[in-house]
Coordinates of C-alpha atoms in Angstrom, one line a residue:
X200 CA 234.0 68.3 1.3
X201 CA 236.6 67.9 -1.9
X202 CA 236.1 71.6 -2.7
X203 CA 239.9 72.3 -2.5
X204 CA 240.9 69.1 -4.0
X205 CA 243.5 70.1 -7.4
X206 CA 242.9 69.8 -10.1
X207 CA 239.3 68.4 -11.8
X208 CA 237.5 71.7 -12.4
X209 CA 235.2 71.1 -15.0
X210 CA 231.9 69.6 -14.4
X211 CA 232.3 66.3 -16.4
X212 CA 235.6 65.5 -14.5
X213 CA 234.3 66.6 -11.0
X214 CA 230.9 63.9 -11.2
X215 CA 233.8 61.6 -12.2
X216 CA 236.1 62.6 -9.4
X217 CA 233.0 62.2 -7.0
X218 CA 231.7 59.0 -8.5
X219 CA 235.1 57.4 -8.0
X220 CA 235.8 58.8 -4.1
X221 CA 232.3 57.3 -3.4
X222 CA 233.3 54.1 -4.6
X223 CA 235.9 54.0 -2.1
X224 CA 234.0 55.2 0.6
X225 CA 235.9 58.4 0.9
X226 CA 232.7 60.7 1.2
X227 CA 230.5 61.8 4.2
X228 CA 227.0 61.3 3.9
X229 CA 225.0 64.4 3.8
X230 CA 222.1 64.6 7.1
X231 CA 219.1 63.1 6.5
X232 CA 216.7 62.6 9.0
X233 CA 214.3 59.1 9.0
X234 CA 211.8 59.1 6.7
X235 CA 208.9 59.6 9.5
X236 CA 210.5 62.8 10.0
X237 CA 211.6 63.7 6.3
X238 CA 207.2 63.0 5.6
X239 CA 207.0 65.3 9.2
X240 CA 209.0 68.1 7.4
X241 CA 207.5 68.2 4.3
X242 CA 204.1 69.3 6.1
X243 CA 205.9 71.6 7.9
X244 CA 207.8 73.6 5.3
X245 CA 204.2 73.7 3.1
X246 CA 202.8 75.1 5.6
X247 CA 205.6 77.7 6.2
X248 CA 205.1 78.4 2.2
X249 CA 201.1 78.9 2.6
X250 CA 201.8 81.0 5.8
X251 CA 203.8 83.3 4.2
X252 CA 201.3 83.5 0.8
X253 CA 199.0 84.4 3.0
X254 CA 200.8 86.8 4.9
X255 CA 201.0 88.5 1.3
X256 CA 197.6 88.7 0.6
X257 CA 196.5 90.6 4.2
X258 CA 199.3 93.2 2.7
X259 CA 197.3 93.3 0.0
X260 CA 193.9 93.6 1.8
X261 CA 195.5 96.4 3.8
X262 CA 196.4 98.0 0.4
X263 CA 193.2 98.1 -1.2
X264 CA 191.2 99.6 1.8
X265 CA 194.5 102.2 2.1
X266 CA 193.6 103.0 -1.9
X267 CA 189.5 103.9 -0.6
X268 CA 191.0 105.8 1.9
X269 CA 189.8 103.5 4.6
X270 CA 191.9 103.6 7.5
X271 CA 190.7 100.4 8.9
X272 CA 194.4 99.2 9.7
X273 CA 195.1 102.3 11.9
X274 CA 192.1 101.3 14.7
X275 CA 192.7 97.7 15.0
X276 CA 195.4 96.0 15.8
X277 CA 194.7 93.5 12.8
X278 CA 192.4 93.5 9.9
X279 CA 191.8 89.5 9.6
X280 CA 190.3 89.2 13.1
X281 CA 186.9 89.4 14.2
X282 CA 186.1 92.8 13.8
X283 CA 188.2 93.1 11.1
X284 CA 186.6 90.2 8.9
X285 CA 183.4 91.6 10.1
X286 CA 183.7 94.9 8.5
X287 CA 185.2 94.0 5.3
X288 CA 182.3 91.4 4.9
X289 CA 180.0 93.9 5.2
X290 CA 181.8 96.1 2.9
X291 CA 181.9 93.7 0.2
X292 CA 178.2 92.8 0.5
X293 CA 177.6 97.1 0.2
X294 CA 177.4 98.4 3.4
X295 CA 179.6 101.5 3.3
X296 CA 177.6 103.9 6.1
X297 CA 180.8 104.0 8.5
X298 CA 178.2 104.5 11.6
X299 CA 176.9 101.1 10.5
X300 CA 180.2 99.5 10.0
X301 CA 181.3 100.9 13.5
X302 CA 178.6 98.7 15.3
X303 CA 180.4 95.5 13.8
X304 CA 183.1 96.0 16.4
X305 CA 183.5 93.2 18.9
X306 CA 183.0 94.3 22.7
X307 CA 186.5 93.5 23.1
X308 CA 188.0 96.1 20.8
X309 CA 189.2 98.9 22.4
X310 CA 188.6 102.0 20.3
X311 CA 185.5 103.1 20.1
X312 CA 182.3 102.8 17.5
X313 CA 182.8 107.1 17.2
X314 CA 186.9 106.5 16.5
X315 CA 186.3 103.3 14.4
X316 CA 183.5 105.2 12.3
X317 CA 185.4 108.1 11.5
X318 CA 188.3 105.6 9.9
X319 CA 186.1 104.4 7.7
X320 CA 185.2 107.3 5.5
X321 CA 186.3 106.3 2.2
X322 CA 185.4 106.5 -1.6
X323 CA 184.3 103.0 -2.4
X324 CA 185.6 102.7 -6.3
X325 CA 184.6 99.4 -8.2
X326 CA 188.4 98.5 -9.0
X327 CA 189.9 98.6 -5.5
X328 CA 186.6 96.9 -4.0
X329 CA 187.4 94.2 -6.7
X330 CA 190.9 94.2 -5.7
X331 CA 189.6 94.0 -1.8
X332 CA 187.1 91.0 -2.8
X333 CA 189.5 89.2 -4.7
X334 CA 192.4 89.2 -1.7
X335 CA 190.0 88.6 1.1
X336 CA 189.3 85.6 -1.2
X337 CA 192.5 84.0 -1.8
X338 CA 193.7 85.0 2.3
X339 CA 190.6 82.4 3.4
X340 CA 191.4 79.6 0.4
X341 CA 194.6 79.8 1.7
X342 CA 193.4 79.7 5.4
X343 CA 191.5 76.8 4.7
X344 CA 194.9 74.9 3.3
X345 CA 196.4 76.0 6.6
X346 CA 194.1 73.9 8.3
X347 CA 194.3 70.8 5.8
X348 CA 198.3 71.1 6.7
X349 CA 197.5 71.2 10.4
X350 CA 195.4 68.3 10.0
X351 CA 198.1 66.3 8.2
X352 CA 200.6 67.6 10.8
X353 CA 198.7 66.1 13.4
X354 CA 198.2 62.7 11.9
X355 CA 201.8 62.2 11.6
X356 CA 203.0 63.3 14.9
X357 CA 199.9 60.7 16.2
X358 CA 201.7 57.8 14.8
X359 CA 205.0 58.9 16.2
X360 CA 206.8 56.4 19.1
X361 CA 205.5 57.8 22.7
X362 CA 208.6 58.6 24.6
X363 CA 207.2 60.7 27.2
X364 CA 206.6 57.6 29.4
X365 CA 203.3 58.7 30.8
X366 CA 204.4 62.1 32.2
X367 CA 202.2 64.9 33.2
X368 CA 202.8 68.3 30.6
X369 CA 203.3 70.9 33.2
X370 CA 202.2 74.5 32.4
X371 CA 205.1 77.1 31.2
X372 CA 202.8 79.8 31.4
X373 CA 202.7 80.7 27.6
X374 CA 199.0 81.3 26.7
X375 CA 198.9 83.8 24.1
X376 CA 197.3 83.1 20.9
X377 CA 198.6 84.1 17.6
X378 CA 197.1 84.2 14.4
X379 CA 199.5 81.5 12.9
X380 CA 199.5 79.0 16.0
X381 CA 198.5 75.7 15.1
X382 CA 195.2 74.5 15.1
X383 CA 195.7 71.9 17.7
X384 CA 197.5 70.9 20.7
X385 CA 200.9 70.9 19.2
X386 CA 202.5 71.3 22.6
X387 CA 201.4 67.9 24.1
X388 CA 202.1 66.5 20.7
X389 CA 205.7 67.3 20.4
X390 CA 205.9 66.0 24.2
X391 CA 204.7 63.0 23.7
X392 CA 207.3 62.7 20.1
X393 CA 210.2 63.9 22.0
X394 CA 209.9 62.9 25.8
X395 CA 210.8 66.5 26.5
X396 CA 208.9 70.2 26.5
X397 CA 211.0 72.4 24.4
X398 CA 208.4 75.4 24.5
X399 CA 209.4 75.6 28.3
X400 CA 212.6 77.5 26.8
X401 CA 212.0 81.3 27.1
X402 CA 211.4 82.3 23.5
X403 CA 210.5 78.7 22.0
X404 CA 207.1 78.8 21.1
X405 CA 204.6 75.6 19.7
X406 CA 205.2 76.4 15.9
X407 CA 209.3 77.2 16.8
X408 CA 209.4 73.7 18.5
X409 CA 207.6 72.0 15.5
X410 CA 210.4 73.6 12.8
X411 CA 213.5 72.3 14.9
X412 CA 211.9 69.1 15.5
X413 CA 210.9 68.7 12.0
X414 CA 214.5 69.7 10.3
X415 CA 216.8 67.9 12.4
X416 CA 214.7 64.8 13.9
X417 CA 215.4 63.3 17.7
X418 CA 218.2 61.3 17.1
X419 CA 221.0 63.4 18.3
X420 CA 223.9 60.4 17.7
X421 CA 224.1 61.7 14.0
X422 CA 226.2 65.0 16.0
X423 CA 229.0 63.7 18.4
X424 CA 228.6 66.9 20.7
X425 CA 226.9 69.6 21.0
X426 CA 229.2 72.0 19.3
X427 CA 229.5 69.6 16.3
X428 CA 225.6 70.9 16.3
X429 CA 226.1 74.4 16.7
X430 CA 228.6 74.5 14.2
X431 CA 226.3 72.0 11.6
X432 CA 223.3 74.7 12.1
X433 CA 226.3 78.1 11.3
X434 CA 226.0 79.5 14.8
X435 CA 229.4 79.5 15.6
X436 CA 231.9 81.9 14.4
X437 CA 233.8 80.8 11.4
X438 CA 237.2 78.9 11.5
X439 CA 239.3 79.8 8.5
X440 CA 243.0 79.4 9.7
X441 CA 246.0 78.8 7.3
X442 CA 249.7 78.3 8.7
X443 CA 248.0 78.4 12.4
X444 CA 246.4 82.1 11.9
X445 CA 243.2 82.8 12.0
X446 CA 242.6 84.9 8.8
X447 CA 239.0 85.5 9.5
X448 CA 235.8 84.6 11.9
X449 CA 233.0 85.7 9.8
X450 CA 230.2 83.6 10.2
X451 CA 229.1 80.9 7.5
X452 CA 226.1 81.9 5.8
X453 CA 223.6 79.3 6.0
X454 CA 219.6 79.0 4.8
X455 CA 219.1 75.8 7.4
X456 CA 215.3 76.1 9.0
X457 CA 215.9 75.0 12.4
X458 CA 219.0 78.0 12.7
X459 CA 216.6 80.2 11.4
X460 CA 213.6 79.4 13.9
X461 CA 216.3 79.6 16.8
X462 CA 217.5 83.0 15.5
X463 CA 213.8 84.1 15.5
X464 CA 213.4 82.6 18.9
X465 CA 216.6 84.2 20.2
X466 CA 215.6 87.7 18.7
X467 CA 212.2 87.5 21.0
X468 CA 214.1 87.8 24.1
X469 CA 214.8 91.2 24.2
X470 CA 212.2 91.7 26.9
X471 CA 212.7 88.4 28.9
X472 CA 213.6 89.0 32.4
X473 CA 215.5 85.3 32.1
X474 CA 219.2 84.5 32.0
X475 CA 219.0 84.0 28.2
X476 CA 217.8 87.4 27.7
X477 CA 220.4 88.6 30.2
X478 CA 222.8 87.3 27.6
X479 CA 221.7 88.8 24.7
X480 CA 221.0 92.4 26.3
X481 CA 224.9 92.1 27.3
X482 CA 226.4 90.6 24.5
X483 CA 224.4 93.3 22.3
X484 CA 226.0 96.0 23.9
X485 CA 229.2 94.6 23.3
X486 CA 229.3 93.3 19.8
X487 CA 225.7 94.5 18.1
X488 CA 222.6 93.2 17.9
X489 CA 223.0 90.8 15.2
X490 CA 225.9 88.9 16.7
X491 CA 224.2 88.8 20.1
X492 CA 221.4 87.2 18.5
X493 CA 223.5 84.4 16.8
X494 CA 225.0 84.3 20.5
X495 CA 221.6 83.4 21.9
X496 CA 220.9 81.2 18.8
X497 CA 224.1 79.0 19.8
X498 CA 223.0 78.8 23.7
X499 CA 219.2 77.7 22.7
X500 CA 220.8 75.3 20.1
X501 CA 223.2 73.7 22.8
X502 CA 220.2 73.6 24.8
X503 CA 217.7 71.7 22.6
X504 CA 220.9 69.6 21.7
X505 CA 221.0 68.3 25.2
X506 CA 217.1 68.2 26.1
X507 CA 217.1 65.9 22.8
X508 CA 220.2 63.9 23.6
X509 CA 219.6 63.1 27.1
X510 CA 215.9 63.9 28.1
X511 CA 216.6 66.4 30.6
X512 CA 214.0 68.4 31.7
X513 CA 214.9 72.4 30.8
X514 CA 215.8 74.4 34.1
X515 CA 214.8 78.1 33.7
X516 CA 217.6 80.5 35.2
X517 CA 216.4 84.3 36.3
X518 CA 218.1 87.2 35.1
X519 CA 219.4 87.8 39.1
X520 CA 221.3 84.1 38.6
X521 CA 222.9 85.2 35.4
X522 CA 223.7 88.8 37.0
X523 CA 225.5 86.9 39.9
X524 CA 227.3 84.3 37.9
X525 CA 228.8 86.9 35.6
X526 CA 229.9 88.8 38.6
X527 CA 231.8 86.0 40.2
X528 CA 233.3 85.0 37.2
X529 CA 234.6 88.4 36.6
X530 CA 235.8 88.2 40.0
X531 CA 237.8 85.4 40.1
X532 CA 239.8 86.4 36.6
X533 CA 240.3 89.9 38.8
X534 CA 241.7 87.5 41.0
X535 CA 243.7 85.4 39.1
X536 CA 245.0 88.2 36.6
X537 CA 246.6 90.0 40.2
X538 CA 247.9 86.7 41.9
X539 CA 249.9 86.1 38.8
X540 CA 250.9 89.8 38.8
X541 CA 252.3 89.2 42.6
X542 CA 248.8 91.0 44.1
X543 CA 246.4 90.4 46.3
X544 CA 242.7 91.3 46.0
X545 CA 240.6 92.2 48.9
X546 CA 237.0 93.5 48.9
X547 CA 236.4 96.5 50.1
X548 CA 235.2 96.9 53.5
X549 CA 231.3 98.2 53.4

């Protein structure tokens, strides 16, 4: 805020400088969200920290059964679920005939005990099962904080204010558990916090919802507008003008959460056959993927803004609508551009 204030550049005479614009009320007060939600976010961003720990350590699992040659990683999908967990116990307890191994597999899996076994043919040295023992270790102590987080999470949003008036949740269709979900109904939680279902925005997930909840709170008077928000979270283009040019529109770098679980969210619509991902497919192939996804980052971040603000219930728009709306848009400018050019602009006759 007094960055390009002259003058008073050495530390001493800047805490001074600040010390003495604070006395006269001459600062803005950084965000800070109420302290319900500042005990919320601490939870959150441990558990963020112990996700991506354990994230680590399954690397490392997959590391050490790469070093016996065990190609465990390359027949399942993921080495920490059932069938997974299943062989590496065994493993560790000294079971290393593959056809045995193979008969661990859950029904569900979809290779097959033959395909599975011949994956598992592997020298079984003393180090790397050490090394395997040791990781499978630390990934299920640091499971096991996971869930004391979840349980703390839970507690906290319990004691929140129920705003949701007694509504029914209605189902958005979004049923598909990951390894990292939370361990309880966060959904119906966050409704009953916010008076409003953010996961029913395409590419919002439970855990997404959490994050932006957590980092910027429900009380949307600290931003006048919803740009003001955009702009607070750097998902707006930058702004440096001098003598009423713009000398550049990079964007501000920023390390805010809830901008990065929007970008994530935004970057999952790739596939979506919904308006937003409409958006980003078309502003991709115009300006790149990484500004299309700060595009999309903006529109979900006007859109939470507004849920938040107002208590609106989210209205999901198809890909068709957005197809149609960007047609008659650039229509009328076709329009407009040959009226003032003294033309006239007729369809053409089908």
């Amino acid at each position: 805020h007094i960055k390009n204030v002259p003058g008073r550049k050495t530390d001493v005479l800047d805490c001074q400088w600040i010390q003495e614009l604070h006395t006269y009320g001459l600062l803005r007060g950084a965000f800070r969200p109420a302290d319900e939600i500042c005990q919320l976010r601490a939870y959150v961003r441990q558990r963020a920290m112990l996700v991506s720990e354990s994230s680590a350590y399954i690397q490392r699992i997959q590391k050490a059964l790469e070093q016996m040659n065990v190609k465990l990683s390359e027949v399942i999908r993921d080495v920490t679920g059932m069938t997974g967990m299943k062989i590496i116990t065994a493993i560790l307890n000294g079971e290393h005939d593959p056809q045995v191994l193979a008969t661990l597999r859950d029904h569900r899996c979809k290779r097959d005990e033959q395909t599975i076994a011949e994956a598992l043919r592997g020298h079984w040295r003393d180090e790397h099962l050490f090394a395997l023992k040791q990781s499978v270790d630390m990934w299920r102590y640091h499971s096991s904080l996971i869930d004391e987080c979840h349980s703390k999470i839970e507690e906290v949003l319990g004691y929140m204010p129920d705003l949701s008036d007694g509504q029914l949740l209605t189902s958005t269709g979004k049923s598909t558990k990951r390894r990292n979900d939370l361990s309880f109904d966060g959904r119906a939680a966050l409704f009953q916090m916010t008076g409003v279902d953010l996961t029913a925005i395409e590419g919002i997930e439970e855990v997404t919802a959490l994050t932006i909840v957590s980092e910027i709170g429900i009380d949307m008077s600290r931003w006048e507008n919803s740009h003001k928000f955009a702009s607070w979270l750097a998902l707006c283009p930058g702004n440096n003008k001098s003598g009423g040019y713009n000398r550049s529109g990079r964007n501000r770098r920023s390390s805010n959460r809830a901008a990065q679980a929007l970008r994530l969210a935004a970057n999952g619509l790739w596939n979506s056959k919904s308006a937003l991902g409409a958006f980003l497919r078309r502003m991709a192939a115009r300006r790149g993927k990484s500004v299309a996804i700060k595009a999309t980052a903006h529109k979900l971040a006007k859109i939470v803004y507004s849920m938040l603000k107002h208590g609106a219930e989210y209205v999901a728009k198809s890909q068709d609508y957005y197809e149609r709306m960007y047609r008659d848009r650039r229509i009328s400018n076709l329009k407009r551009h040959a009226k003032d050019l003294g033309f006239e602009l007729t369809p053409k006759a089908a």
